[in-house]
Coordinates of C-alpha atoms and ligand atoms in Angstrom, one line a residue:
X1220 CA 22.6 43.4 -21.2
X1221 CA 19.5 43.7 -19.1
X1222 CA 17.8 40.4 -20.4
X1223 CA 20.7 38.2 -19.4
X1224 CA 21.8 37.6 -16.2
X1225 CA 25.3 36.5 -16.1
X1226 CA 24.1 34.3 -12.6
X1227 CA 22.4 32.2 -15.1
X1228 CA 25.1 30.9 -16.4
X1229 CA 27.3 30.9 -12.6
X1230 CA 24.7 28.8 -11.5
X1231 CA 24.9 25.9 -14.0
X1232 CA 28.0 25.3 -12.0
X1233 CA 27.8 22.8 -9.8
X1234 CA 30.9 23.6 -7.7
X1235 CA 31.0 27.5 -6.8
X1236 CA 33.9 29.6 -8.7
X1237 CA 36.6 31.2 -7.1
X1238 CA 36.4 34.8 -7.4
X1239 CA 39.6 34.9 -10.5
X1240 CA 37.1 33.0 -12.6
X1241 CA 33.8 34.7 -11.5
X1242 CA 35.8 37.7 -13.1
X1243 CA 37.1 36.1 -16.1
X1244 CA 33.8 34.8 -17.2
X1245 CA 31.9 38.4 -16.3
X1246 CA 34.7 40.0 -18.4
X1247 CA 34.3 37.7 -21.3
X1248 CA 30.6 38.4 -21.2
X1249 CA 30.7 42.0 -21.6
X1250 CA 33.1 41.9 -24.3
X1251 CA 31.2 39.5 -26.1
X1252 CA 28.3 41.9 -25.4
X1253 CA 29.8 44.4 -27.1
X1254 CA 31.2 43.0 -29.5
X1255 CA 27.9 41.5 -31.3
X1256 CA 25.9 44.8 -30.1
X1257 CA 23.5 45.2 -33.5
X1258 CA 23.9 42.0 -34.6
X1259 CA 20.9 39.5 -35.0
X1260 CA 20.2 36.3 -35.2
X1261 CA 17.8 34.6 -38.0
X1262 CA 15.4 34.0 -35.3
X1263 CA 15.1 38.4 -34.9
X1264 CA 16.9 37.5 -31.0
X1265 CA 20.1 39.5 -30.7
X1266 CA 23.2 37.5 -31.5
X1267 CA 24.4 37.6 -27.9
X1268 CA 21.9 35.2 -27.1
X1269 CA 23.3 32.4 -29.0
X1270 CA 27.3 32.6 -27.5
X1271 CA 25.3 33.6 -24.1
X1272 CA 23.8 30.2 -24.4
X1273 CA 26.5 28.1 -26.1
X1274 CA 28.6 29.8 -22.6
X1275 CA 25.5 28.2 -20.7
X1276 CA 25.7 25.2 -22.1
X1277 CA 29.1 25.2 -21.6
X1278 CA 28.8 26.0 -17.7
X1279 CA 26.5 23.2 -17.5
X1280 CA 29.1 20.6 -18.4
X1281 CA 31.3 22.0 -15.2
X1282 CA 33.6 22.9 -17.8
X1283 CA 36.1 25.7 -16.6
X1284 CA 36.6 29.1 -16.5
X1285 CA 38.8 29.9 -19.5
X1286 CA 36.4 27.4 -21.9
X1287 CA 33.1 29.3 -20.6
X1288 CA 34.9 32.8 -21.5
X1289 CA 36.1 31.2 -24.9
X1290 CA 32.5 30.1 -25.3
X1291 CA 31.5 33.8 -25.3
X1292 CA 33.9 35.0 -27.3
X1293 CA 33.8 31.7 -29.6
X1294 CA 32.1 34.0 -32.9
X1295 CA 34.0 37.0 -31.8
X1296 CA 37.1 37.1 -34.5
X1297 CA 34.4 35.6 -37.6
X1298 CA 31.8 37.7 -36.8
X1299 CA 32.9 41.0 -35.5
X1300 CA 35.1 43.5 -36.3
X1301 CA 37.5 42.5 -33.1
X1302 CA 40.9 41.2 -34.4
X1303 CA 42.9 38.2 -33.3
X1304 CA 45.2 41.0 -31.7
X1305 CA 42.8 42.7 -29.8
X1306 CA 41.4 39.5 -28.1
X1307 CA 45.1 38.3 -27.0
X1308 CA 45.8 41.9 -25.6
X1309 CA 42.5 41.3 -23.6
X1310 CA 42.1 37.7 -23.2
X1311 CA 45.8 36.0 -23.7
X1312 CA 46.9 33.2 -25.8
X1313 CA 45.2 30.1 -24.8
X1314 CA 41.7 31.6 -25.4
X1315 CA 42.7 32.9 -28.5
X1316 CA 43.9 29.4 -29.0
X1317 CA 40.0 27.9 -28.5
X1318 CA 38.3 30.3 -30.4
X1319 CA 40.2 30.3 -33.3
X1320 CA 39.7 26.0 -32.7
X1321 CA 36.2 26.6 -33.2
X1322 CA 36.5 27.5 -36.7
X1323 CA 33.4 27.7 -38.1
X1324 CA 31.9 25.1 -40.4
X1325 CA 28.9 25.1 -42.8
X1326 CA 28.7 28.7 -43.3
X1327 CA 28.3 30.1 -46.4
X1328 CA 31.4 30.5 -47.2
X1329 CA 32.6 27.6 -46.2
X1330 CA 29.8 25.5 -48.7
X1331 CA 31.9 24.2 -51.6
X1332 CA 33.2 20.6 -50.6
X1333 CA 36.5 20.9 -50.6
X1334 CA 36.8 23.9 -48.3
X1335 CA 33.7 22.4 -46.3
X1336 CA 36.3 19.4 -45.7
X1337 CA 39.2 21.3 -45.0
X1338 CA 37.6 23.5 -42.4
X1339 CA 36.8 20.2 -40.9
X1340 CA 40.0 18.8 -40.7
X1341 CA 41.7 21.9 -39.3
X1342 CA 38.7 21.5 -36.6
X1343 CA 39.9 18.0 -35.6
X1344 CA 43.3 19.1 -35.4
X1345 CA 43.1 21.5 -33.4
X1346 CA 40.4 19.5 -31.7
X1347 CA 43.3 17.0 -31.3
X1348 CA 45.1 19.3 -29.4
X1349 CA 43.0 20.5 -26.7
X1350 CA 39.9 18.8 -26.3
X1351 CA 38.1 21.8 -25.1
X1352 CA 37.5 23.4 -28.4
X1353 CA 35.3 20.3 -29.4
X1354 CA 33.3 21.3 -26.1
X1355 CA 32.7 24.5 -27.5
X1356 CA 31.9 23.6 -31.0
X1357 CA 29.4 21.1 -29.4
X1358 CA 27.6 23.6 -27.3
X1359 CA 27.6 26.0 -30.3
X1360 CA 26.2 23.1 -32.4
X1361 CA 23.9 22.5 -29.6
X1362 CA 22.1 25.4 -29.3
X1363 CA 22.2 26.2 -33.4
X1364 CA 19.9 22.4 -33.6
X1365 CA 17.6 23.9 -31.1
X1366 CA 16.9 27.4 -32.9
X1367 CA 17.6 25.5 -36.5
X1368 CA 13.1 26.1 -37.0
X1369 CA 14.9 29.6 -37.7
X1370 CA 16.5 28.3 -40.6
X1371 CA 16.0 27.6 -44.1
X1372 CA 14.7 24.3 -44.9
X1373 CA 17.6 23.0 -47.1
X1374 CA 20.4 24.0 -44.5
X1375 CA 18.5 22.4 -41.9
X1376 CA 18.3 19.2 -43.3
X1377 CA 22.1 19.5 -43.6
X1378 CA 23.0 21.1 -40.5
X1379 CA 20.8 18.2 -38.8
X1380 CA 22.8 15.2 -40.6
X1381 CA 25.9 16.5 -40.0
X1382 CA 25.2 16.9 -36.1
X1383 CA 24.2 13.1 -36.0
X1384 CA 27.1 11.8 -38.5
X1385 CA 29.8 13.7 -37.3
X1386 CA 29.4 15.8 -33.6
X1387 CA 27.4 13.4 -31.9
X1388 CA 29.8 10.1 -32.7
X1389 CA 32.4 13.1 -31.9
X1390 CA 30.8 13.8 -28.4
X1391 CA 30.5 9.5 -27.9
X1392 CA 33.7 8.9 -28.2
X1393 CA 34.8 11.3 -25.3
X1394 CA 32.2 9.8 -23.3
X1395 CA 30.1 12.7 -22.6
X1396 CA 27.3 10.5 -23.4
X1397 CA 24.5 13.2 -21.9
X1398 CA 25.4 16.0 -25.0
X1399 CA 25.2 13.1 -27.6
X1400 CA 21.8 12.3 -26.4
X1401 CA 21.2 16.3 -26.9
X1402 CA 22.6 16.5 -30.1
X1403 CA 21.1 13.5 -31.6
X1404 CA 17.5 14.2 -30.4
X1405 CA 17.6 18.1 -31.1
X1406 CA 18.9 17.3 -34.9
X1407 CA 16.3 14.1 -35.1
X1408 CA 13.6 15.6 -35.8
X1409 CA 15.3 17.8 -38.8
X1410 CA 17.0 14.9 -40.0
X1411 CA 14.0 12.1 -40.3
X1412 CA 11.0 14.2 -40.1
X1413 CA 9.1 11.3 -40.8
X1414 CA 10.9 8.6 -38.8
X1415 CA 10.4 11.0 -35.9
X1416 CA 7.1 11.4 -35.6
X1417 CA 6.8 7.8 -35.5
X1418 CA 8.9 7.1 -32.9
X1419 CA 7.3 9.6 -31.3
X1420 CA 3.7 8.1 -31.1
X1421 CA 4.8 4.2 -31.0
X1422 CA 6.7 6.1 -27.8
X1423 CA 3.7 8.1 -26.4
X1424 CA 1.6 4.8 -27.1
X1425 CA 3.6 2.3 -24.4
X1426 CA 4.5 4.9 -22.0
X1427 CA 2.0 4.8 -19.5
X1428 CA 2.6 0.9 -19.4
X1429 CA 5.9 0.8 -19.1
X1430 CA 5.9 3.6 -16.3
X1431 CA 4.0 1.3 -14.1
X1432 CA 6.0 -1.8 -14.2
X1433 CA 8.8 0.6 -13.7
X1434 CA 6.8 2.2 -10.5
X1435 CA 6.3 -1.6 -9.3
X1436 CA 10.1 -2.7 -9.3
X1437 CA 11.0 0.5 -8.0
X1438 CA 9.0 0.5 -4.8
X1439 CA 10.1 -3.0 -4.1
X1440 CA 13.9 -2.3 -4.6
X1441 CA 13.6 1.1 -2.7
X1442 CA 12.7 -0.9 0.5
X1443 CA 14.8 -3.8 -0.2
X1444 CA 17.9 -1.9 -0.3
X1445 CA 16.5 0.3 2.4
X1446 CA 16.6 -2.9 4.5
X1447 CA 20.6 -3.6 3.1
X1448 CA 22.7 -2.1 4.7
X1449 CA 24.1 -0.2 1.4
X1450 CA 24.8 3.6 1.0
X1451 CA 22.2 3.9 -1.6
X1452 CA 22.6 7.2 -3.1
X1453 CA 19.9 7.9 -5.6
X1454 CA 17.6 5.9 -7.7
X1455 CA 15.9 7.2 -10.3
X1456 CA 15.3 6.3 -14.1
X1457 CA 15.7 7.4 -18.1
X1458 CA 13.6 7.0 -20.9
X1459 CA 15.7 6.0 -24.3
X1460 CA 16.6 8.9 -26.4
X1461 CA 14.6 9.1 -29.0
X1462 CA 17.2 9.0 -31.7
X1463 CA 19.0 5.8 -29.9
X1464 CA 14.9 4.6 -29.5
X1465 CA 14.6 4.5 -33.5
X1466 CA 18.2 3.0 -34.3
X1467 CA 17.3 0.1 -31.7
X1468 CA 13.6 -0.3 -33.4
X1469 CA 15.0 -0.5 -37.2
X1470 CA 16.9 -3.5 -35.7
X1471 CA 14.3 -5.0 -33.7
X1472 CA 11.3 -5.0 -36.4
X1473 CA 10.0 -1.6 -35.7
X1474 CA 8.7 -3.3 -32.6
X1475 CA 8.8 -2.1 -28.7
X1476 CA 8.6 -5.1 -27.1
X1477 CA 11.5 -6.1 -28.5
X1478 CA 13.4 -3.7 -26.8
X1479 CA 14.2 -3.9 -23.2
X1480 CA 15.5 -1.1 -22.2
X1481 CA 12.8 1.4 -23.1
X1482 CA 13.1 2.8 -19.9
X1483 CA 15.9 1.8 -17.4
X1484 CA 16.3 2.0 -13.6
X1485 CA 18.9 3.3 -12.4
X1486 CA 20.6 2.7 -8.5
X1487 CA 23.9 4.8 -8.1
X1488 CA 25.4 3.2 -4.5
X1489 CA 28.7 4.5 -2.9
X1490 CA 31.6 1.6 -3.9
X1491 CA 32.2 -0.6 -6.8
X1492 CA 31.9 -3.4 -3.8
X1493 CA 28.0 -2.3 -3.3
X1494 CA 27.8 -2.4 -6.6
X1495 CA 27.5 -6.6 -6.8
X1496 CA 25.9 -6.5 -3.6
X1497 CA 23.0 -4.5 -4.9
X1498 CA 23.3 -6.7 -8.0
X1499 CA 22.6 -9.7 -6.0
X1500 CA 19.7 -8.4 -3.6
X1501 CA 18.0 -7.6 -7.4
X1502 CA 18.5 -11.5 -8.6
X1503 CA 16.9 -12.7 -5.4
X1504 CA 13.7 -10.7 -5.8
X1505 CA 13.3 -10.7 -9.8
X1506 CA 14.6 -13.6 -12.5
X1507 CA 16.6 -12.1 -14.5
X1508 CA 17.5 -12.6 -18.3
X1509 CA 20.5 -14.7 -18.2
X1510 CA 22.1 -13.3 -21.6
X1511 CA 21.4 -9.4 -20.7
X1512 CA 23.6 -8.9 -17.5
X1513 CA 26.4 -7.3 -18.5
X1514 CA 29.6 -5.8 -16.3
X1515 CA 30.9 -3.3 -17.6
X1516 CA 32.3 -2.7 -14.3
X1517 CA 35.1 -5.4 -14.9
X1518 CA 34.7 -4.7 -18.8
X1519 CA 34.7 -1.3 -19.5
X1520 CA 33.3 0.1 -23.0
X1521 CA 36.2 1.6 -24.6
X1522 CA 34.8 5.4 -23.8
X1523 CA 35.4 4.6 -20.5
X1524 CA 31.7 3.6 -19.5
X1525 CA 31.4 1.8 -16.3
X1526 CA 28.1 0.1 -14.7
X1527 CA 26.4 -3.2 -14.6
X1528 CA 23.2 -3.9 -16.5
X1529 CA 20.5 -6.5 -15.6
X1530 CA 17.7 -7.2 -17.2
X1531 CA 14.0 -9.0 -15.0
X1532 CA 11.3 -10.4 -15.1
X1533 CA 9.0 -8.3 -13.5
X1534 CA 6.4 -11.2 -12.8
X1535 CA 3.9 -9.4 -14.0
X1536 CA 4.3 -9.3 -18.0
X1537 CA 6.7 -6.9 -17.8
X1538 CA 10.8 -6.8 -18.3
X1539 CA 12.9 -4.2 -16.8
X1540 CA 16.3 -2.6 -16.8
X1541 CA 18.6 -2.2 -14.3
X1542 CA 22.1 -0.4 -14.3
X1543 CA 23.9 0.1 -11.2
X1544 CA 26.8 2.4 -10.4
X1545 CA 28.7 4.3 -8.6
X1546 CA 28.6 8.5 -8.3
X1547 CA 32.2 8.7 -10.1
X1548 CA 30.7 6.4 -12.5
X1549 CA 27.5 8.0 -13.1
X1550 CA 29.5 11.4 -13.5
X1551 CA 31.8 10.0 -16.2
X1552 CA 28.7 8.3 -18.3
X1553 CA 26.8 12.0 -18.3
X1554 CA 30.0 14.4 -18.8
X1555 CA 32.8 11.6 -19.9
X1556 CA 36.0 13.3 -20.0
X1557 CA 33.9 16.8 -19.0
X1558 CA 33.3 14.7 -16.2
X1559 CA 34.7 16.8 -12.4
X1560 CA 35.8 13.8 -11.3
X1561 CA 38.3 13.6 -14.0
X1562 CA 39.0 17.0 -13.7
X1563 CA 40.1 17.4 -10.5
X1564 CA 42.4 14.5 -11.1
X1565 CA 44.7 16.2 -13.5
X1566 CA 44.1 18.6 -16.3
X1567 CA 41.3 17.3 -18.4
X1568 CA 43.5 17.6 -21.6
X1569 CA 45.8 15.4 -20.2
X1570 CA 43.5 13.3 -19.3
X1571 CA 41.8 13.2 -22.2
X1572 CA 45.4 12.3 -24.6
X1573 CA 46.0 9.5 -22.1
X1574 CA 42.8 7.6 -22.1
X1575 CA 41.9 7.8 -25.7
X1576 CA 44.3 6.7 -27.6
X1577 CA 42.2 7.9 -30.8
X1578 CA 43.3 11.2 -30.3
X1579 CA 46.5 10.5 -30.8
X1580 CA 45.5 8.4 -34.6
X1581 CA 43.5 11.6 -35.3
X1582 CA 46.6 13.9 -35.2
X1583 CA 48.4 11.5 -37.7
X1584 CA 45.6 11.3 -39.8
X1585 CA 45.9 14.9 -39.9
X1586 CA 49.1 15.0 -41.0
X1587 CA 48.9 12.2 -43.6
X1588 CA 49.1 13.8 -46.8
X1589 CA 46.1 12.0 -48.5
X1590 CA 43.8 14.0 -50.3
X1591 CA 40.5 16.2 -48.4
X1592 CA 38.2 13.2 -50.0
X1593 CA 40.6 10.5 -48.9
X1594 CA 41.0 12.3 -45.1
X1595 CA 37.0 12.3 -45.0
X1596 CA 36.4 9.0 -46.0
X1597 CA 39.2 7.4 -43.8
X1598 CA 37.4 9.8 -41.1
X1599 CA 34.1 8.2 -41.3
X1600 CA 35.1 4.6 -41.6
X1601 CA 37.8 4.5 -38.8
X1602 CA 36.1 7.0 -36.1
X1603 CA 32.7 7.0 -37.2
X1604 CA 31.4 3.6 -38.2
X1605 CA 30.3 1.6 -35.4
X1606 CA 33.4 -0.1 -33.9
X1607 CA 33.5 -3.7 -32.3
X1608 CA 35.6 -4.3 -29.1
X1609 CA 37.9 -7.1 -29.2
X1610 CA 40.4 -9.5 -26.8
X1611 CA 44.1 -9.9 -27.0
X1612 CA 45.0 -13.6 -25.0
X1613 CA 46.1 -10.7 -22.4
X1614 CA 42.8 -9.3 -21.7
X1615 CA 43.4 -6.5 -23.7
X1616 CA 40.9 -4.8 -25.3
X1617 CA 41.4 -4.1 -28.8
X1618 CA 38.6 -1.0 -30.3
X1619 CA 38.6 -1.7 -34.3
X1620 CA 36.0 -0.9 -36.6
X1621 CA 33.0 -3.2 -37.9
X1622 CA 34.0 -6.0 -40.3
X1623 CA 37.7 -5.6 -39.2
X1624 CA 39.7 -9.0 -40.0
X1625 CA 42.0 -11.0 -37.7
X1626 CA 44.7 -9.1 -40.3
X1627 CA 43.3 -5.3 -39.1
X1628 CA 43.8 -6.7 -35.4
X1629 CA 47.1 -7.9 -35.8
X1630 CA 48.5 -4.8 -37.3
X1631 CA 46.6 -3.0 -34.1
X1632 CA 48.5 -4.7 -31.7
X1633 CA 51.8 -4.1 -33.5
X1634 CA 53.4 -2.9 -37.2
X1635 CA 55.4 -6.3 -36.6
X1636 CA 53.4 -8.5 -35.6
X1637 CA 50.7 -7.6 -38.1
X1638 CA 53.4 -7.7 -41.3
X1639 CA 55.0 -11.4 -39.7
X1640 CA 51.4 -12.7 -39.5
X1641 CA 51.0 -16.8 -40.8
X1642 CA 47.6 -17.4 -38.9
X1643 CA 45.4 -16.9 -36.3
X1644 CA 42.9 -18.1 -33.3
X1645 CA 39.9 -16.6 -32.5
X1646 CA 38.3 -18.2 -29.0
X1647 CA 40.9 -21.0 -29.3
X1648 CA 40.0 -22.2 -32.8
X1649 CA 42.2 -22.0 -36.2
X1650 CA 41.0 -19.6 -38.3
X1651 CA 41.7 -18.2 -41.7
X1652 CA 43.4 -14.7 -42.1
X1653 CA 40.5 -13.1 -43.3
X1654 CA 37.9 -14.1 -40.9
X1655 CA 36.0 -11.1 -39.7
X1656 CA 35.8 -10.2 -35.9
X1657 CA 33.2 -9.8 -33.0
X1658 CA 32.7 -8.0 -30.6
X1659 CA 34.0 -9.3 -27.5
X1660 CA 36.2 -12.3 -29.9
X1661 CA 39.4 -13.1 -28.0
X1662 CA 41.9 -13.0 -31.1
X1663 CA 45.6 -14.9 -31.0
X1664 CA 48.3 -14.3 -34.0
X1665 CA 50.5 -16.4 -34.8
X1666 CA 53.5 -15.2 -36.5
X1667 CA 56.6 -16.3 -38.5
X1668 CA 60.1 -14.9 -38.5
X1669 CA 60.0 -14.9 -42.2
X1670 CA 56.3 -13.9 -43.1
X1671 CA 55.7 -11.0 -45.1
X1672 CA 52.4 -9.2 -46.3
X1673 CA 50.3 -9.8 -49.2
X1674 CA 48.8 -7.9 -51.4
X1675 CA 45.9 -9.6 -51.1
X1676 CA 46.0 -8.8 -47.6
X1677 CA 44.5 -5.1 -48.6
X1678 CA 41.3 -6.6 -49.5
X1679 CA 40.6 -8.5 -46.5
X1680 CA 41.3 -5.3 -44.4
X1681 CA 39.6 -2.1 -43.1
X1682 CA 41.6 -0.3 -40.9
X1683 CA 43.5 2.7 -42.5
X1684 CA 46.4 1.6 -40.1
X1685 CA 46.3 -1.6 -41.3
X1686 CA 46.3 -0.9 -45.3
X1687 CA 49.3 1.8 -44.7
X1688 CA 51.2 -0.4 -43.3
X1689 CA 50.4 -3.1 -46.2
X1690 CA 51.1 -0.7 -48.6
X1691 CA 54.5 0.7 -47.0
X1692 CA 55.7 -2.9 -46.9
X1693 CA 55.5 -3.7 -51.0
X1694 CA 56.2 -0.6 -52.2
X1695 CA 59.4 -0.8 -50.2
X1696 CA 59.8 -4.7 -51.2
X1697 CA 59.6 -3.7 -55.0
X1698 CA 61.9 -1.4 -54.6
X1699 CA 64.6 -3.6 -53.6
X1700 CA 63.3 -6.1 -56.1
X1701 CA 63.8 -3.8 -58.9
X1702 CA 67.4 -2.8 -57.4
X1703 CA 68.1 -6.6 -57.5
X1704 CA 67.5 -7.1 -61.1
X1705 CA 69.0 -4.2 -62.6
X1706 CA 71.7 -3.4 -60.6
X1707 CA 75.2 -5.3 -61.0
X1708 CA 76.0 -6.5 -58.0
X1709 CA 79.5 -4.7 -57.6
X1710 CA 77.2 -1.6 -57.4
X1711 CA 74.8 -2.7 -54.5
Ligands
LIG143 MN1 28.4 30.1 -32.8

């Protein structure tokens, strides 16, 4: 125990723990100590170092008390000879509850397919029920892609895949947008060896340059605010991830100066108010360009992201970005639903079921009783594939995935209104039924009384939700067509 100090992992913490959960975690820590005593890790380290850092990581993300103690004891039951009795009698139900969440996926037993996709279902559903264990299983994951130069080649290729196809999208959708940077650019590497390394150099090639025009803007906004009379907070600046980097440059050519938001400045100021204001003091010094500011102040992105972006003219040859945002704001784009501000609010579970609505679809997709290959599939078109964000007349925003048609929207904004559905408007003009959304479209059905689906209809469609319903609707109309023809009608 001597090589790990349990302070390490009380300090990640950014607000100090009362003495209950000082105890908890200690508690949690020896046990787990115990527990793995004799165990090693590929690496030759002593297992304990791999839940001592997944409870790190874990501490980091101001989660609480019980999920740091459950991220000790998260291999316990697999691994070690403790039962699921014995860690109840010690620990009590709910973190008995989290661990056993965190089932364990892409071990060796776990390799064929089938069982591969089970294990991952029953991780979403309980994932689905208490948001926390998918915190765990991401810091677990986390520190697994660090060490994975342990591993054998073949399972590291894997390991690395699945961490960018399915944790990291995973980690997105809750917001916590600073662990799917993590993820992504620990498994990158693994993943594209090749792809990489270039990023890597085309990176450490423009760096310098880009550093400076950044250094210019940022000494002339620093006084310029300085003069406002805004409660400037902090401003500092990111690099891109590196994984985000390479998805941006496959789009743009393979070429950095199409990119704009290499590096990004960023001003966090006190109200949503001083938010504009500092927006405006930054179009009277630079030009900006017109089609890149963006509010997602007024517009959020569906994971709940808040800021405005601008990009400039530097006046010098360069182009920078600019976001701007408040603390709350800033906390919720780094830890998203881990987020204290959210926390404090109610409990983060709670929170988390009433602002994503997906949680809720992931449940019944649990339940469905489609097939492990079906429940994948469905899993990485309707959660994983990238999703456009689209308008109701109302201002709603509608999240559906890429190549949805107006059909896939209409059955999102109701069973009825999506089975009644004659014709639609997108941004005011007539359009057919299977015209395929936008981003930021604004989308009007138009129903009729007597309108039915057609079976058509499930080849212009892409939402699960939408071809269910489809489905549900003929079946049950053939039904009664078949009851009308052979039936006498005395009998009906
Ligand atoms: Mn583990």
């Amino acid at each position: 125990m001597d090589a790990y100090n349990i302070q390490d992992v009380l300090t990640e913490l950014k607000t100090m723990p009362q003495q209950k959960d000082v105890d908890l975690i200690t508690r949690a820590c020896y046990f787990a100590y115990k527990a793995h005593e004799g165990q090693k890790r590929r690496s030759g380290e002593p297992y304990f170092s791999h839940v001592f850092e997944t409870a790190k990581n874990l501490a980091r993300y101001e989660m609480d008390a019980t999920t740091i103690a459950a991220g000790f004891l998260h291999d316990v039951i697999e691994d070690t000879s403790v039962t699921e009795e014995a860690l109840e009698k010690e620990f009590g139900k709910e973190i008995v509850q989290l661990v056993k969440g965190v089932t364990k996926l892409g071990t060796v037993k776990y390799q064929g397919h089938v069982r591969h996709v089970e294990s991952l279902r029953k991780f979403l559903m309980a994932l689905a029920q208490d948001y926390r264990v998918l915190m765990i299983k991401l810091a677990d994951r986390l520190h697994n892609l660090r060490t994975l130069e342990h591993v054998r080649e073949d399972k590291q290729r894997r390991i690395a895949l699945e961490s960018i196809e399915v944790y990291a999208p995973l980690a997105d959708r809750f917001g916590i947008g600073k662990l799917k940077s993590e993820i992504e650019d620990a498994a990158f590497p693994y993943a594209y060896p090749k792809e990489s390394a270039e990023v890597e150099k085309i990176l450490a090639d423009r760096i310098d340059g880009l550093k400076k025009s950044l250094d210019d803007v940022y000494t002339e906004l620093n006084d310029a605010l300085k003069k406002s009379h805004l409660h400037v907070k902090k401003i500092d600046y990111r690099i891109k991830h590196k994984y985000s980097l390479w998805k941006k440059l496959k789009e743009r050519n393979m070429n950095i100066d199409n990119i704009y938001d290499v590096v990004a400045i960023r001003v966090i100021v006190e109200t949503v108010e001083e938010c504009y204001a500092t927006l405006g003091i930054i179009h009277s010094l630079w030009k900006p360009l017109p089609a890149r500011i963006k509010d997602f102040i007024a517009l959020p992105k569906l994971n709940g992201y808040q800021s405005l972006h601008t990009t400039i003219f530097t006046g010098n040859g360069g182009i920078v970005e600019i976001q701007i945002r408040t603390e709350e704001m800033h906390g919720r784009a780094e830890f998203g639903i881990a987020s204290h501000y959210i926390y404090k609010e109610k409990s983060a579970k709670k929170a988390a079921d009433e602002k994503f609505q997906w949680v809720s679809e992931f449940k019944n997709l649990g339940k469905s009783e489609t097939g492990t290959d079906d429940f994948l599939k469905h899993l990485k078109s309707d959660f994983f594939s990238d999703r456009i964000f689209v308008f109701t007349p109302a201002g709603d925003v509608i999240d559906l995935p890429e190549g949805s048609s107006t059909i896939d929207f209409a059955y999102a904004v109701h069973s009825d209104i999506g089975n009644k559905a004659s014709g639609a408007r997108v941004n005011g003009k007539f359009v057919s039924l299977d015209t395929i959304l936008h981003s930021s479209d604004i989308v009007e059905i138009e129903t009729r009384k007597d309108g039915t689906p057609k079976s058509k209809w499930l080849d212009i469609t892409k939402t699960t939700l939408a071809k269910k319903h489809i489905r549900t609707y003929i079946k049950e109309h053939e039904e009664e067509s078949i009851f009308t023809r052979f039936i006498p009608k005395k009998f009906r």
